Amino acid sequence: MLTPPRTVVRRDGGLYALERALQRRGFRYVAGADEAGRGACAGPLVAAAAVLPEGRRGEIDELADSKLLTPAARERVYDEVVARALAYAVVVIPAEEVDARGLHVCNLAAMRRALASLTTRPEYVLTDGFGVDGLDVPGLAVWKGDRVAACVAAASVLAKVTRDRIMVELDERFPGYGFAEHKGYITAEHSAALRALGPCREHRFSYVNVAAVSGRDGRPPRARRPAGADAGRPEPAAGLPGLGPGAFAGRPDEPVGRSGAPGGTVGVALGEQPRPPASVGEDVVMEGGVR
């Protein structure tokens, strides 16, 4: 039996080289999955998956790792991904669910759910950084996948824009923390607000910096948020804000609400020191990366 020749993907082949190589091997529908908000100590965890079409239609101007794009560029790319993707899906996991089940468990479950919800069934899956088990198709974990594979970059933009929109709306519901600026990541300003105001219901009480200011630093990491922690804080309206077309919210172990149709970083907050505010287009600093 002849062994098929190895597929070699050059590092300088560009953002679409890996997907094109897989498509030449017969994997027509290649899905990418990524998340946003692992390193934040407030707000939801958001995972997304996307399948881009073959050929020129799947090539999107400005597409790149979402953390390297300016907010305006991310919005433009988001609109293009929604318009061009064969399928896409977004899952939003609330902060209280991250506390109850753990960050990594929620992250894997959310990406698995997003991939399973694609209306175009993927034949191959690319994920950013680590593999996702429980899939019935072959897959590959790609280091810095959002800078290597277009479908992963597209998923990263979907997740990042969705989460940023949520945080901007949460800033109006929970004023004083600066959620619209730092998006729930640990900055000097956020840490100062936490010390002055205490945590609100959108903070992750399983993170040690939040637990410390809530008086629960000696309790087990998964201990639930104390009763009365939100006293005096406004209750958010039902549902989660900021969800664009094709997005849905839900627990990773519950039925999916809906998914996109055609046309349509582990615990870095734990013990982390405050970082300086990131400049526009440098969200990689907040996400726990290196410039």
PDB file of C-alpha atoms in Angstrom:
ATOM      1  CA  MET A   1       0.000   0.000   0.000  1.00  0.00           C
ATOM      2  CA  LEU A   2       1.433   3.349  -1.001  1.00  0.00           C
ATOM      3  CA  THR A   3       1.680   6.046   1.620  1.00  0.00           C
ATOM      4  CA  PRO A   4       0.411   9.402   0.352  1.00  0.00           C
ATOM      5  CA  PRO A   5       3.037  12.111   0.231  1.00  0.00           C
ATOM      6  CA  ARG A   6       3.246  14.478   3.144  1.00  0.00           C
ATOM      7  CA  THR A   7       1.616  17.860   2.832  1.00  0.00           C
ATOM      8  CA  VAL A   8       4.081  20.620   3.550  1.00  0.00           C
ATOM      9  CA  VAL A   9       2.787  24.049   4.508  1.00  0.00           C
ATOM     10  CA  ARG A  10       5.400  26.768   4.371  1.00  0.00           C
ATOM     11  CA  ARG A  11       5.544  29.286   7.187  1.00  0.00           C
ATOM     12  CA  ASP A  12       5.576  32.095   4.656  1.00  0.00           C
ATOM     13  CA  GLY A  13       2.571  30.681   2.815  1.00  0.00           C
ATOM     14  CA  GLY A  14       0.193  33.206   4.314  1.00  0.00           C
ATOM     15  CA  LEU A  15      -2.993  33.006   6.348  1.00  0.00           C
ATOM     16  CA  TYR A  16      -4.823  30.779   3.847  1.00  0.00           C
ATOM     17  CA  ALA A  17      -2.065  28.263   3.126  1.00  0.00           C
ATOM     18  CA  LEU A  18      -3.075  25.679   5.753  1.00  0.00           C
ATOM     19  CA  GLU A  19      -6.731  25.614   4.731  1.00  0.00           C
ATOM     20  CA  ARG A  20      -5.862  25.442   1.043  1.00  0.00           C
ATOM     21  CA  ALA A  21      -3.532  22.510   1.710  1.00  0.00           C
ATOM     22  CA  LEU A  22      -6.280  20.657   3.579  1.00  0.00           C
ATOM     23  CA  GLN A  23      -8.762  21.394   0.811  1.00  0.00           C
ATOM     24  CA  ARG A  24      -6.372  19.981  -1.760  1.00  0.00           C
ATOM     25  CA  ARG A  25      -6.334  16.833   0.360  1.00  0.00           C
ATOM     26  CA  GLY A  26     -10.096  16.536   0.064  1.00  0.00           C
ATOM     27  CA  PHE A  27     -11.201  18.326   3.239  1.00  0.00           C
ATOM     28  CA  ARG A  28     -13.483  20.836   1.595  1.00  0.00           C
ATOM     29  CA  TYR A  29     -15.069  22.326   4.719  1.00  0.00           C
ATOM     30  CA  VAL A  30     -12.415  23.372   7.227  1.00  0.00           C
ATOM     31  CA  ALA A  31     -13.703  24.937  10.460  1.00  0.00           C
ATOM     32  CA  GLY A  32     -11.733  27.122  12.819  1.00  0.00           C
ATOM     33  CA  ALA A  33     -12.527  27.686  16.499  1.00  0.00           C
ATOM     34  CA  ASP A  34     -11.235  30.229  18.984  1.00  0.00           C
ATOM     35  CA  GLU A  35     -12.272  32.074  22.122  1.00  0.00           C
ATOM     36  CA  ALA A  36     -12.079  35.465  23.790  1.00  0.00           C
ATOM     37  CA  GLY A  37     -11.981  36.330  27.469  1.00  0.00           C
ATOM     38  CA  ARG A  38      -9.931  33.556  29.045  1.00  0.00           C
ATOM     39  CA  GLY A  39      -7.683  36.043  30.808  1.00  0.00           C
ATOM     40  CA  ALA A  40     -10.389  38.473  31.896  1.00  0.00           C
ATOM     41  CA  CYS A  41     -11.546  38.475  35.514  1.00  0.00           C
ATOM     42  CA  ALA A  42     -14.951  39.906  34.588  1.00  0.00           C
ATOM     43  CA  GLY A  43     -17.510  39.263  31.904  1.00  0.00           C
ATOM     44  CA  PRO A  44     -18.348  36.148  29.914  1.00  0.00           C
ATOM     45  CA  LEU A  45     -16.170  33.674  28.071  1.00  0.00           C
ATOM     46  CA  VAL A  46     -17.037  33.671  24.362  1.00  0.00           C
ATOM     47  CA  ALA A  47     -16.191  30.914  21.872  1.00  0.00           C
ATOM     48  CA  ALA A  48     -16.809  30.949  18.129  1.00  0.00           C
ATOM     49  CA  ALA A  49     -16.443  28.695  15.114  1.00  0.00           C
ATOM     50  CA  ALA A  50     -16.472  29.510  11.408  1.00  0.00           C
ATOM     51  CA  VAL A  51     -16.229  27.821   8.016  1.00  0.00           C
ATOM     52  CA  LEU A  52     -15.034  30.055   5.193  1.00  0.00           C
ATOM     53  CA  PRO A  53     -15.769  29.255   1.534  1.00  0.00           C
ATOM     54  CA  GLU A  54     -13.074  28.041  -0.812  1.00  0.00           C
ATOM     55  CA  GLY A  55     -11.380  30.352  -3.253  1.00  0.00           C
ATOM     56  CA  ARG A  56     -11.422  34.111  -3.488  1.00  0.00           C
ATOM     57  CA  ARG A  57     -14.783  34.500  -1.747  1.00  0.00           C
ATOM     58  CA  GLY A  58     -13.216  33.170   1.440  1.00  0.00           C
ATOM     59  CA  GLU A  59     -10.365  35.677   1.333  1.00  0.00           C
ATOM     60  CA  ILE A  60     -11.263  38.628   3.527  1.00  0.00           C
ATOM     61  CA  ASP A  61      -9.351  41.893   3.477  1.00  0.00           C
ATOM     62  CA  GLU A  62      -7.737  42.802   6.832  1.00  0.00           C
ATOM     63  CA  LEU A  63      -8.439  39.354   8.299  1.00  0.00           C
ATOM     64  CA  ALA A  64      -5.896  38.644  11.046  1.00  0.00           C
ATOM     65  CA  ASP A  65      -5.649  37.657  14.677  1.00  0.00           C
ATOM     66  CA  SER A  66      -8.358  39.775  16.324  1.00  0.00           C
ATOM     67  CA  LYS A  67      -5.956  40.980  19.014  1.00  0.00           C
ATOM     68  CA  LEU A  68      -3.775  42.618  16.370  1.00  0.00           C
ATOM     69  CA  LEU A  69      -6.613  44.610  14.779  1.00  0.00           C
ATOM     70  CA  THR A  70      -7.964  47.972  15.828  1.00  0.00           C
ATOM     71  CA  PRO A  71     -11.567  47.991  17.091  1.00  0.00           C
ATOM     72  CA  ALA A  72     -12.738  49.607  13.840  1.00  0.00           C
ATOM     73  CA  ALA A  73     -10.931  47.014  11.721  1.00  0.00           C
ATOM     74  CA  ARG A  74     -12.386  44.203  13.824  1.00  0.00           C
ATOM     75  CA  GLU A  75     -15.901  45.497  13.180  1.00  0.00           C
ATOM     76  CA  ARG A  76     -15.263  45.611   9.444  1.00  0.00           C
ATOM     77  CA  VAL A  77     -13.830  42.095   9.417  1.00  0.00           C
ATOM     78  CA  TYR A  78     -16.691  40.847  11.610  1.00  0.00           C
ATOM     79  CA  ASP A  79     -19.232  42.087   9.058  1.00  0.00           C
ATOM     80  CA  GLU A  80     -17.297  40.415   6.231  1.00  0.00           C
ATOM     81  CA  VAL A  81     -17.052  37.099   8.082  1.00  0.00           C
ATOM     82  CA  VAL A  82     -20.797  37.124   8.821  1.00  0.00           C
ATOM     83  CA  ALA A  83     -21.569  37.934   5.187  1.00  0.00           C
ATOM     84  CA  ARG A  84     -19.188  35.412   3.601  1.00  0.00           C
ATOM     85  CA  ALA A  85     -18.958  32.447   5.961  1.00  0.00           C
ATOM     86  CA  LEU A  86     -20.634  29.233   4.922  1.00  0.00           C
ATOM     87  CA  ALA A  87     -21.534  28.848   8.584  1.00  0.00           C
ATOM     88  CA  TYR A  88     -20.594  30.383  11.915  1.00  0.00           C
ATOM     89  CA  ALA A  89     -21.663  30.038  15.526  1.00  0.00           C
ATOM     90  CA  VAL A  90     -20.948  31.863  18.770  1.00  0.00           C
ATOM     91  CA  VAL A  91     -21.401  30.584  22.336  1.00  0.00           C
ATOM     92  CA  VAL A  92     -21.436  32.887  25.372  1.00  0.00           C
ATOM     93  CA  ILE A  93     -20.667  31.451  28.821  1.00  0.00           C
ATOM     94  CA  PRO A  94     -21.589  33.752  31.745  1.00  0.00           C
ATOM     95  CA  ALA A  95     -19.080  34.526  34.503  1.00  0.00           C
ATOM     96  CA  GLU A  96     -21.057  32.541  37.060  1.00  0.00           C
ATOM     97  CA  GLU A  97     -20.788  29.446  34.855  1.00  0.00           C
ATOM     98  CA  VAL A  98     -17.023  29.903  34.598  1.00  0.00           C
ATOM     99  CA  ASP A  99     -16.920  30.026  38.413  1.00  0.00           C
ATOM    100  CA  ALA A 100     -19.089  26.942  38.808  1.00  0.00           C
ATOM    101  CA  ARG A 101     -17.433  24.652  36.251  1.00  0.00           C
ATOM    102  CA  GLY A 102     -13.946  26.048  35.783  1.00  0.00           C
ATOM    103  CA  LEU A 103     -12.416  28.085  32.985  1.00  0.00           C
ATOM    104  CA  HIS A 104     -10.803  25.322  30.954  1.00  0.00           C
ATOM    105  CA  VAL A 105     -13.829  23.012  31.172  1.00  0.00           C
ATOM    106  CA  CYS A 106     -16.115  25.823  29.992  1.00  0.00           C
ATOM    107  CA  ASN A 107     -13.712  26.795  27.243  1.00  0.00           C
ATOM    108  CA  LEU A 108     -13.517  23.299  25.755  1.00  0.00           C
ATOM    109  CA  ALA A 109     -17.253  22.743  26.079  1.00  0.00           C
ATOM    110  CA  ALA A 110     -18.065  26.093  24.464  1.00  0.00           C
ATOM    111  CA  MET A 111     -15.788  25.489  21.471  1.00  0.00           C
ATOM    112  CA  ARG A 112     -17.161  21.963  21.103  1.00  0.00           C
ATOM    113  CA  ARG A 113     -20.714  23.343  21.132  1.00  0.00           C
ATOM    114  CA  ALA A 114     -19.880  26.067  18.624  1.00  0.00           C
ATOM    115  CA  LEU A 115     -18.336  23.546  16.237  1.00  0.00           C
ATOM    116  CA  ALA A 116     -21.256  21.147  16.636  1.00  0.00           C
ATOM    117  CA  SER A 117     -23.701  23.964  15.873  1.00  0.00           C
ATOM    118  CA  LEU A 118     -22.300  24.871  12.468  1.00  0.00           C
ATOM    119  CA  THR A 119     -24.943  24.394   9.799  1.00  0.00           C
ATOM    120  CA  THR A 120     -22.232  23.303   7.367  1.00  0.00           C
ATOM    121  CA  ARG A 121     -20.710  20.181   8.871  1.00  0.00           C
ATOM    122  CA  PRO A 122     -16.920  20.561   8.993  1.00  0.00           C
ATOM    123  CA  GLU A 123     -14.704  17.840   7.586  1.00  0.00           C
ATOM    124  CA  TYR A 124     -11.627  19.065   9.438  1.00  0.00           C
ATOM    125  CA  VAL A 125     -11.218  21.314  12.483  1.00  0.00           C
ATOM    126  CA  LEU A 126      -8.421  23.726  13.361  1.00  0.00           C
ATOM    127  CA  THR A 127      -8.254  25.105  16.899  1.00  0.00           C
ATOM    128  CA  ASP A 128      -6.045  27.713  18.480  1.00  0.00           C
ATOM    129  CA  GLY A 129      -3.407  26.371  20.830  1.00  0.00           C
ATOM    130  CA  PHE A 130      -4.955  23.175  22.173  1.00  0.00           C
ATOM    131  CA  GLY A 131      -7.112  20.393  20.862  1.00  0.00           C
ATOM    132  CA  VAL A 132     -10.812  19.894  21.496  1.00  0.00           C
ATOM    133  CA  ASP A 133     -11.833  16.304  22.132  1.00  0.00           C
ATOM    134  CA  GLY A 134     -15.249  14.793  21.511  1.00  0.00           C
ATOM    135  CA  LEU A 135     -15.395  15.771  17.837  1.00  0.00           C
ATOM    136  CA  ASP A 136     -16.311  13.208  15.179  1.00  0.00           C
ATOM    137  CA  VAL A 137     -13.994  14.720  12.570  1.00  0.00           C
ATOM    138  CA  PRO A 138     -10.201  14.974  12.422  1.00  0.00           C
ATOM    139  CA  GLY A 139      -8.624  18.089  13.819  1.00  0.00           C
ATOM    140  CA  LEU A 140      -5.376  19.835  14.584  1.00  0.00           C
ATOM    141  CA  ALA A 141      -4.374  22.175  17.396  1.00  0.00           C
ATOM    142  CA  VAL A 142      -2.296  24.961  15.875  1.00  0.00           C
ATOM    143  CA  TRP A 143       0.066  27.099  17.933  1.00  0.00           C
ATOM    144  CA  LYS A 144      -0.930  30.739  17.388  1.00  0.00           C
ATOM    145  CA  GLY A 145      -3.675  29.418  15.145  1.00  0.00           C
ATOM    146  CA  ASP A 146      -5.363  32.806  14.844  1.00  0.00           C
ATOM    147  CA  ARG A 147      -2.204  34.050  13.114  1.00  0.00           C
ATOM    148  CA  VAL A 148      -1.738  30.955  10.942  1.00  0.00           C
ATOM    149  CA  ALA A 149      -5.171  29.817   9.718  1.00  0.00           C
ATOM    150  CA  ALA A 150      -7.826  32.079   8.216  1.00  0.00           C
ATOM    151  CA  CYS A 151     -10.789  30.158   9.666  1.00  0.00           C
ATOM    152  CA  VAL A 152      -9.315  30.403  13.177  1.00  0.00           C
ATOM    153  CA  ALA A 153      -8.676  34.120  12.688  1.00  0.00           C
ATOM    154  CA  ALA A 154     -12.292  34.516  11.555  1.00  0.00           C
ATOM    155  CA  ALA A 155     -13.506  32.717  14.681  1.00  0.00           C
ATOM    156  CA  SER A 156     -11.291  34.904  16.853  1.00  0.00           C
ATOM    157  CA  VAL A 157     -12.841  38.045  15.349  1.00  0.00           C
ATOM    158  CA  LEU A 158     -16.369  36.721  15.896  1.00  0.00           C
ATOM    159  CA  ALA A 159     -15.606  35.904  19.527  1.00  0.00           C
ATOM    160  CA  LYS A 160     -13.721  39.122  20.262  1.00  0.00           C
ATOM    161  CA  VAL A 161     -16.263  41.498  18.705  1.00  0.00           C
ATOM    162  CA  THR A 162     -19.176  39.720  20.384  1.00  0.00           C
ATOM    163  CA  ARG A 163     -17.473  39.880  23.764  1.00  0.00           C
ATOM    164  CA  ASP A 164     -16.406  43.508  23.375  1.00  0.00           C
ATOM    165  CA  ARG A 165     -19.985  44.497  22.561  1.00  0.00           C
ATOM    166  CA  ILE A 166     -21.188  42.688  25.664  1.00  0.00           C
ATOM    167  CA  MET A 167     -18.609  44.447  27.847  1.00  0.00           C
ATOM    168  CA  VAL A 168     -19.557  47.883  26.484  1.00  0.00           C
ATOM    169  CA  GLU A 169     -23.178  47.258  27.448  1.00  0.00           C
ATOM    170  CA  LEU A 170     -22.174  45.872  30.835  1.00  0.00           C
ATOM    171  CA  ASP A 171     -20.268  49.096  31.429  1.00  0.00           C
ATOM    172  CA  GLU A 172     -23.596  50.930  31.321  1.00  0.00           C
ATOM    173  CA  ARG A 173     -25.222  48.463  33.708  1.00  0.00           C
ATOM    174  CA  PHE A 174     -22.316  48.354  36.138  1.00  0.00           C
ATOM    175  CA  PRO A 175     -20.727  51.820  35.987  1.00  0.00           C
ATOM    176  CA  GLY A 176     -17.466  52.631  37.675  1.00  0.00           C
ATOM    177  CA  TYR A 177     -15.399  49.598  36.661  1.00  0.00           C
ATOM    178  CA  GLY A 178     -14.422  50.785  33.185  1.00  0.00           C
ATOM    179  CA  PHE A 179     -15.597  47.636  31.403  1.00  0.00           C
ATOM    180  CA  ALA A 180     -15.925  49.537  28.118  1.00  0.00           C
ATOM    181  CA  GLU A 181     -12.217  50.384  28.183  1.00  0.00           C
ATOM    182  CA  HIS A 182     -10.420  47.314  29.548  1.00  0.00           C
ATOM    183  CA  LYS A 183     -13.140  44.759  28.674  1.00  0.00           C
ATOM    184  CA  GLY A 184     -12.798  43.026  32.050  1.00  0.00           C
ATOM    185  CA  TYR A 185      -9.053  42.365  31.864  1.00  0.00           C
ATOM    186  CA  ILE A 186      -6.770  43.248  34.751  1.00  0.00           C
ATOM    187  CA  THR A 187      -5.431  46.761  34.411  1.00  0.00           C
ATOM    188  CA  ALA A 188      -4.366  49.226  37.077  1.00  0.00           C
ATOM    189  CA  GLU A 189      -7.663  51.070  36.648  1.00  0.00           C
ATOM    190  CA  HIS A 190      -9.728  47.903  36.944  1.00  0.00           C
ATOM    191  CA  SER A 191      -7.841  46.773  40.039  1.00  0.00           C
ATOM    192  CA  ALA A 192      -8.356  50.179  41.664  1.00  0.00           C
ATOM    193  CA  ALA A 193     -12.101  50.034  40.903  1.00  0.00           C
ATOM    194  CA  LEU A 194     -12.308  46.526  42.360  1.00  0.00           C
ATOM    195  CA  ARG A 195     -10.708  47.707  45.598  1.00  0.00           C
ATOM    196  CA  ALA A 196     -12.971  50.758  45.800  1.00  0.00           C
ATOM    197  CA  LEU A 197     -16.292  49.220  44.745  1.00  0.00           C
ATOM    198  CA  GLY A 198     -15.865  45.530  45.393  1.00  0.00           C
ATOM    199  CA  PRO A 199     -16.843  42.983  42.733  1.00  0.00           C
ATOM    200  CA  CYS A 200     -20.162  42.990  40.898  1.00  0.00           C
ATOM    201  CA  ARG A 201     -22.060  39.965  39.660  1.00  0.00           C
ATOM    202  CA  GLU A 202     -20.168  40.007  36.348  1.00  0.00           C
ATOM    203  CA  HIS A 203     -16.818  39.376  38.040  1.00  0.00           C
ATOM    204  CA  ARG A 204     -15.344  35.877  38.250  1.00  0.00           C
ATOM    205  CA  PHE A 205     -15.134  35.028  41.930  1.00  0.00           C
ATOM    206  CA  SER A 206     -12.969  31.977  41.216  1.00  0.00           C
ATOM    207  CA  TYR A 207     -10.113  34.320  40.238  1.00  0.00           C
ATOM    208  CA  VAL A 208      -7.860  35.130  43.159  1.00  0.00           C
ATOM    209  CA  ASN A 209      -7.755  38.878  42.571  1.00  0.00           C
ATOM    210  CA  VAL A 210     -11.566  39.023  42.723  1.00  0.00           C
ATOM    211  CA  ALA A 211     -11.758  36.585  45.637  1.00  0.00           C
ATOM    212  CA  ALA A 212      -9.259  38.706  47.591  1.00  0.00           C
ATOM    213  CA  VAL A 213     -11.332  41.898  47.425  1.00  0.00           C
ATOM    214  CA  SER A 214     -14.551  39.973  48.118  1.00  0.00           C
ATOM    215  CA  GLY A 215     -13.224  38.583  51.388  1.00  0.00           C
ATOM    216  CA  ARG A 216     -13.153  35.018  50.065  1.00  0.00           C
ATOM    217  CA  ASP A 217      -9.448  34.661  49.385  1.00  0.00           C
ATOM    218  CA  GLY A 218      -9.222  31.799  51.880  1.00  0.00           C
ATOM    219  CA  ARG A 219     -12.116  29.847  50.374  1.00  0.00           C
ATOM    220  CA  PRO A 220     -11.864  27.110  47.714  1.00  0.00           C
ATOM    221  CA  PRO A 221     -11.399  28.507  44.189  1.00  0.00           C
ATOM    222  CA  ARG A 222     -14.801  27.307  42.989  1.00  0.00           C
ATOM    223  CA  ALA A 223     -16.719  28.705  45.982  1.00  0.00           C
ATOM    224  CA  ARG A 224     -19.831  30.513  44.834  1.00  0.00           C
ATOM    225  CA  ARG A 225     -20.087  34.233  45.040  1.00  0.00           C
ATOM    226  CA  PRO A 226     -21.337  35.400  48.429  1.00  0.00           C
ATOM    227  CA  ALA A 227     -24.936  36.483  48.898  1.00  0.00           C
ATOM    228  CA  GLY A 228     -25.222  40.238  48.848  1.00  0.00           C
ATOM    229  CA  ALA A 229     -22.142  40.706  46.692  1.00  0.00           C
ATOM    230  CA  ASP A 230     -24.275  42.679  44.270  1.00  0.00           C
ATOM    231  CA  ALA A 231     -26.070  44.740  46.878  1.00  0.00           C
ATOM    232  CA  GLY A 232     -26.677  48.203  45.564  1.00  0.00           C
ATOM    233  CA  ARG A 233     -25.653  47.251  42.047  1.00  0.00           C
ATOM    234  CA  PRO A 234     -28.264  47.342  39.260  1.00  0.00           C
ATOM    235  CA  GLU A 235     -29.562  44.010  38.012  1.00  0.00           C
ATOM    236  CA  PRO A 236     -28.863  43.448  34.313  1.00  0.00           C
ATOM    237  CA  ALA A 237     -31.777  42.803  32.022  1.00  0.00           C
ATOM    238  CA  ALA A 238     -32.581  39.229  31.089  1.00  0.00           C
ATOM    239  CA  GLY A 239     -30.320  37.730  28.483  1.00  0.00           C
ATOM    240  CA  LEU A 240     -26.889  38.844  27.394  1.00  0.00           C
ATOM    241  CA  PRO A 241     -26.276  42.008  25.395  1.00  0.00           C
ATOM    242  CA  GLY A 242     -24.116  42.507  22.368  1.00  0.00           C
ATOM    243  CA  LEU A 243     -24.991  39.369  20.455  1.00  0.00           C
ATOM    244  CA  GLY A 244     -24.876  39.928  16.709  1.00  0.00           C
ATOM    245  CA  PRO A 245     -26.406  37.865  13.911  1.00  0.00           C
ATOM    246  CA  GLY A 246     -25.759  34.163  14.301  1.00  0.00           C
ATOM    247  CA  ALA A 247     -24.733  34.492  17.945  1.00  0.00           C
ATOM    248  CA  PHE A 248     -26.358  32.708  20.834  1.00  0.00           C
ATOM    249  CA  ALA A 249     -25.847  32.368  24.545  1.00  0.00           C
ATOM    250  CA  GLY A 250     -26.141  29.344  26.741  1.00  0.00           C
ATOM    251  CA  ARG A 251     -24.589  26.880  29.109  1.00  0.00           C
ATOM    252  CA  PRO A 252     -22.234  24.499  27.338  1.00  0.00           C
ATOM    253  CA  ASP A 253     -24.271  21.519  28.539  1.00  0.00           C
ATOM    254  CA  GLU A 254     -27.666  22.836  27.404  1.00  0.00           C
ATOM    255  CA  PRO A 255     -29.343  22.756  23.981  1.00  0.00           C
ATOM    256  CA  VAL A 256     -28.156  25.271  21.468  1.00  0.00           C
ATOM    257  CA  GLY A 257     -30.289  28.326  20.823  1.00  0.00           C
ATOM    258  CA  ARG A 258     -29.316  28.959  17.203  1.00  0.00           C
ATOM    259  CA  SER A 259     -26.280  29.153  15.015  1.00  0.00           C
ATOM    260  CA  GLY A 260     -25.085  31.109  12.038  1.00  0.00           C
ATOM    261  CA  ALA A 261     -26.405  30.216   8.623  1.00  0.00           C
ATOM    262  CA  PRO A 262     -24.865  30.944   5.260  1.00  0.00           C
ATOM    263  CA  GLY A 263     -24.958  34.693   4.717  1.00  0.00           C
ATOM    264  CA  GLY A 264     -26.083  35.182   7.881  1.00  0.00           C
ATOM    265  CA  THR A 265      -5.108  31.552  27.434  1.00  0.00           C
ATOM    266  CA  VAL A 266      -5.479  29.420  30.858  1.00  0.00           C
ATOM    267  CA  GLY A 267      -6.429  31.499  33.895  1.00  0.00           C
ATOM    268  CA  VAL A 268      -3.907  34.256  33.417  1.00  0.00           C
ATOM    269  CA  ALA A 269      -5.895  36.364  35.847  1.00  0.00           C
ATOM    270  CA  LEU A 270      -4.848  34.135  38.735  1.00  0.00           C
ATOM    271  CA  GLY A 271      -2.232  35.998  40.678  1.00  0.00           C
ATOM    272  CA  GLU A 272      -1.486  38.269  37.756  1.00  0.00           C
ATOM    273  CA  GLN A 273      -0.049  41.704  38.334  1.00  0.00           C
ATOM    274  CA  PRO A 274      -1.878  44.696  36.830  1.00  0.00           C
ATOM    275  CA  ARG A 275      -0.832  45.515  33.297  1.00  0.00           C
ATOM    276  CA  PRO A 276      -0.641  48.990  31.759  1.00  0.00           C
ATOM    277  CA  PRO A 277      -3.551  49.895  29.497  1.00  0.00           C
ATOM    278  CA  ALA A 278      -3.034  48.581  25.980  1.00  0.00           C
ATOM    279  CA  SER A 279      -2.992  50.912  22.997  1.00  0.00           C
ATOM    280  CA  VAL A 280      -5.479  50.532  20.153  1.00  0.00           C
ATOM    281  CA  GLY A 281      -4.682  47.427  18.168  1.00  0.00           C
ATOM    282  CA  GLU A 282      -2.648  45.877  21.007  1.00  0.00           C
ATOM    283  CA  ASP A 283      -5.298  43.746  22.696  1.00  0.00           C
ATOM    284  CA  VAL A 284      -2.742  40.954  22.662  1.00  0.00           C
ATOM    285  CA  VAL A 285      -1.389  42.527  25.855  1.00  0.00           C
ATOM    286  CA  MET A 286      -4.711  42.178  27.607  1.00  0.00           C
ATOM    287  CA  GLU A 287      -5.248  38.661  26.259  1.00  0.00           C
ATOM    288  CA  GLY A 288      -2.072  37.478  27.947  1.00  0.00           C
ATOM    289  CA  GLY A 289       0.173  37.505  24.895  1.00  0.00           C
ATOM    290  CA  VAL A 290       3.457  39.143  24.137  1.00  0.00           C
ATOM    291  CA  ARG A 291       3.882  42.170  21.912  1.00  0.00           C
TER     292      ARG A 291
END
